Amino acid sequence: KIKNFSILPGSELKLLKGLKVGCSGIITATCNVTANLSRKVYDDYINKKEQVHNNKLCNVRMAFDKYNLISGLHTYLSEKDDSFQNLLPPLSLLDDLDKKKLLEELNKLDFNYKLLKVA
């Protein structure tokens, strides 16, 4: 409740709950790929609409949480843009098995590059 002060949880898993207790939104690395879904959850909350996107948003975040977050994001994004293959040690892309698991899980959630459009 401090003037000019915002609280931003660091995970999509806390977006809706945070909004309900007065947070302003979220700040999270995975918003590089979940911004569209996150924005829908935010807008639906602000507009007092039924939450139909939060479950998918949380499931996508949980898929990435099974791995090193930055490695998982770079692995996912490198499927479309080779520049994301560049990581500084000690980080690296996911190995082939983990990459396959991540991409399969995201596919099951019907989460794909089309969702990467700017919110």
Short mmCIF file of C-alpha atoms in Angstrom, two decimals:
data_model
loop_
_atom_site.label_atom_id
_atom_site.label_comp_id
_atom_site.label_asym_id
_atom_site.label_seq_id
_atom_site.Cartn_x
_atom_site.Cartn_y
_atom_site.Cartn_z
CA LYS A 1 0.00 0.00 0.00
CA ILE A 2 3.05 2.30 -0.22
CA LYS A 3 2.70 5.05 -2.83
CA ASN A 4 4.77 4.44 -6.00
CA PHE A 5 5.75 0.94 -4.84
CA SER A 6 4.84 -2.27 -6.65
CA ILE A 7 5.23 -5.90 -5.67
CA LEU A 8 5.95 -8.28 -8.55
CA PRO A 9 6.22 -12.01 -7.75
CA GLY A 10 8.79 -13.92 -9.81
CA SER A 11 6.64 -16.73 -11.18
CA GLU A 12 3.53 -17.17 -13.29
CA LEU A 13 2.37 -19.57 -10.58
CA LYS A 14 1.85 -16.56 -8.31
CA LEU A 15 0.33 -14.09 -10.78
CA LEU A 16 -3.35 -14.58 -10.00
CA LYS A 17 -2.88 -15.03 -6.26
CA GLY A 18 -0.61 -11.99 -6.22
CA LEU A 19 -3.15 -9.84 -8.04
CA LYS A 20 -5.78 -10.87 -5.51
CA VAL A 21 -3.63 -9.59 -2.63
CA GLY A 22 -2.62 -6.34 -4.32
CA CYS A 23 0.49 -7.15 -6.37
CA SER A 24 0.94 -5.31 -9.65
CA GLY A 25 1.85 -8.27 -11.91
CA ILE A 26 4.88 -10.53 -12.25
CA ILE A 27 8.49 -10.29 -13.30
CA THR A 28 9.81 -13.59 -14.60
CA ALA A 29 12.22 -14.93 -17.20
CA THR A 30 9.58 -17.25 -18.62
CA CYS A 31 7.45 -14.25 -19.58
CA ASN A 32 9.74 -14.21 -22.62
CA VAL A 33 7.51 -17.05 -23.80
CA THR A 34 4.40 -16.70 -21.61
CA ALA A 35 3.71 -12.98 -21.97
CA ASN A 36 0.59 -13.54 -24.07
CA LEU A 37 -0.95 -15.97 -21.58
CA SER A 38 0.15 -13.90 -18.60
CA ARG A 39 -1.47 -10.83 -20.12
CA LYS A 40 -4.74 -12.71 -20.62
CA VAL A 41 -4.77 -13.77 -16.96
CA TYR A 42 -3.98 -10.20 -15.89
CA ASP A 43 -6.62 -8.63 -18.16
CA ASP A 44 -9.28 -11.14 -17.15
CA TYR A 45 -8.59 -10.41 -13.48
CA ILE A 46 -8.69 -6.64 -13.99
CA ASN A 47 -11.88 -6.92 -16.07
CA LYS A 48 -13.46 -9.32 -13.55
CA LYS A 49 -13.83 -12.06 -16.17
CA GLU A 50 -13.74 -15.78 -15.57
CA GLN A 51 -10.19 -17.14 -15.41
CA VAL A 52 -9.81 -19.53 -18.33
CA HIS A 53 -6.06 -19.12 -19.03
CA ASN A 54 -4.45 -19.34 -15.59
CA ASN A 55 -4.34 -23.14 -15.45
CA LYS A 56 -2.51 -23.35 -18.80
CA LEU A 57 -0.16 -20.55 -17.78
CA CYS A 58 0.73 -22.37 -14.56
CA ASN A 59 1.18 -25.70 -16.35
CA VAL A 60 3.56 -24.12 -18.87
CA ARG A 61 5.59 -22.58 -16.05
CA MET A 62 5.72 -25.93 -14.22
CA ALA A 63 7.00 -27.60 -17.40
CA PHE A 64 9.95 -25.18 -17.48
CA ASP A 65 10.47 -25.48 -13.72
CA LYS A 66 11.47 -29.13 -14.13
CA TYR A 67 14.78 -27.97 -15.63
CA ASN A 68 17.26 -25.18 -15.16
CA LEU A 69 15.00 -22.30 -16.13
CA ILE A 70 17.41 -20.42 -18.39
CA SER A 71 18.61 -23.62 -20.06
CA GLY A 72 15.02 -24.66 -20.72
CA LEU A 73 14.07 -21.26 -22.15
CA HIS A 74 17.11 -21.13 -24.41
CA THR A 75 16.49 -24.68 -25.57
CA TYR A 76 12.87 -23.88 -26.38
CA LEU A 77 13.67 -20.58 -28.12
CA SER A 78 16.59 -22.08 -30.05
CA GLU A 79 14.11 -24.25 -31.94
CA LYS A 80 13.08 -21.11 -33.78
CA ASP A 81 16.20 -18.92 -33.52
CA ASP A 82 19.74 -20.36 -33.47
CA SER A 83 21.08 -17.34 -31.58
CA PHE A 84 19.50 -18.78 -28.42
CA GLN A 85 22.00 -21.66 -28.58
CA ASN A 86 24.55 -19.22 -27.15
CA LEU A 87 24.81 -19.60 -23.40
CA LEU A 88 27.65 -18.74 -21.06
CA PRO A 89 29.01 -21.52 -18.87
CA PRO A 90 28.10 -23.01 -16.53
CA LEU A 91 24.74 -22.91 -18.35
CA SER A 92 24.07 -25.07 -21.39
CA LEU A 93 21.16 -26.16 -23.52
CA LEU A 94 19.18 -29.14 -22.27
CA ASP A 95 20.47 -32.52 -23.36
CA ASP A 96 18.51 -34.30 -26.09
CA LEU A 97 16.38 -36.35 -23.69
CA ASP A 98 15.35 -33.38 -21.53
CA LYS A 99 14.76 -31.26 -24.63
CA LYS A 100 12.45 -33.94 -26.01
CA LYS A 101 10.57 -34.18 -22.68
CA LEU A 102 10.14 -30.40 -22.43
CA LEU A 103 8.95 -29.99 -26.01
CA GLU A 104 6.54 -32.93 -25.69
CA GLU A 105 5.08 -31.55 -22.47
CA LEU A 106 4.62 -28.08 -23.99
CA ASN A 107 3.04 -29.71 -27.05
CA LYS A 108 0.56 -31.57 -24.84
CA LEU A 109 -0.38 -28.20 -23.33
CA ASP A 110 -0.94 -26.83 -26.84
CA PHE A 111 1.77 -24.27 -26.15
CA ASN A 112 3.67 -23.17 -29.21
CA TYR A 113 5.50 -20.33 -30.90
CA LYS A 114 2.30 -18.68 -32.07
CA LEU A 115 1.75 -17.69 -28.44
CA LEU A 116 4.99 -15.71 -28.40
CA LYS A 117 3.34 -12.69 -29.99
CA VAL A 118 3.63 -9.54 -27.93
CA ALA A 119 0.82 -9.13 -25.44
#
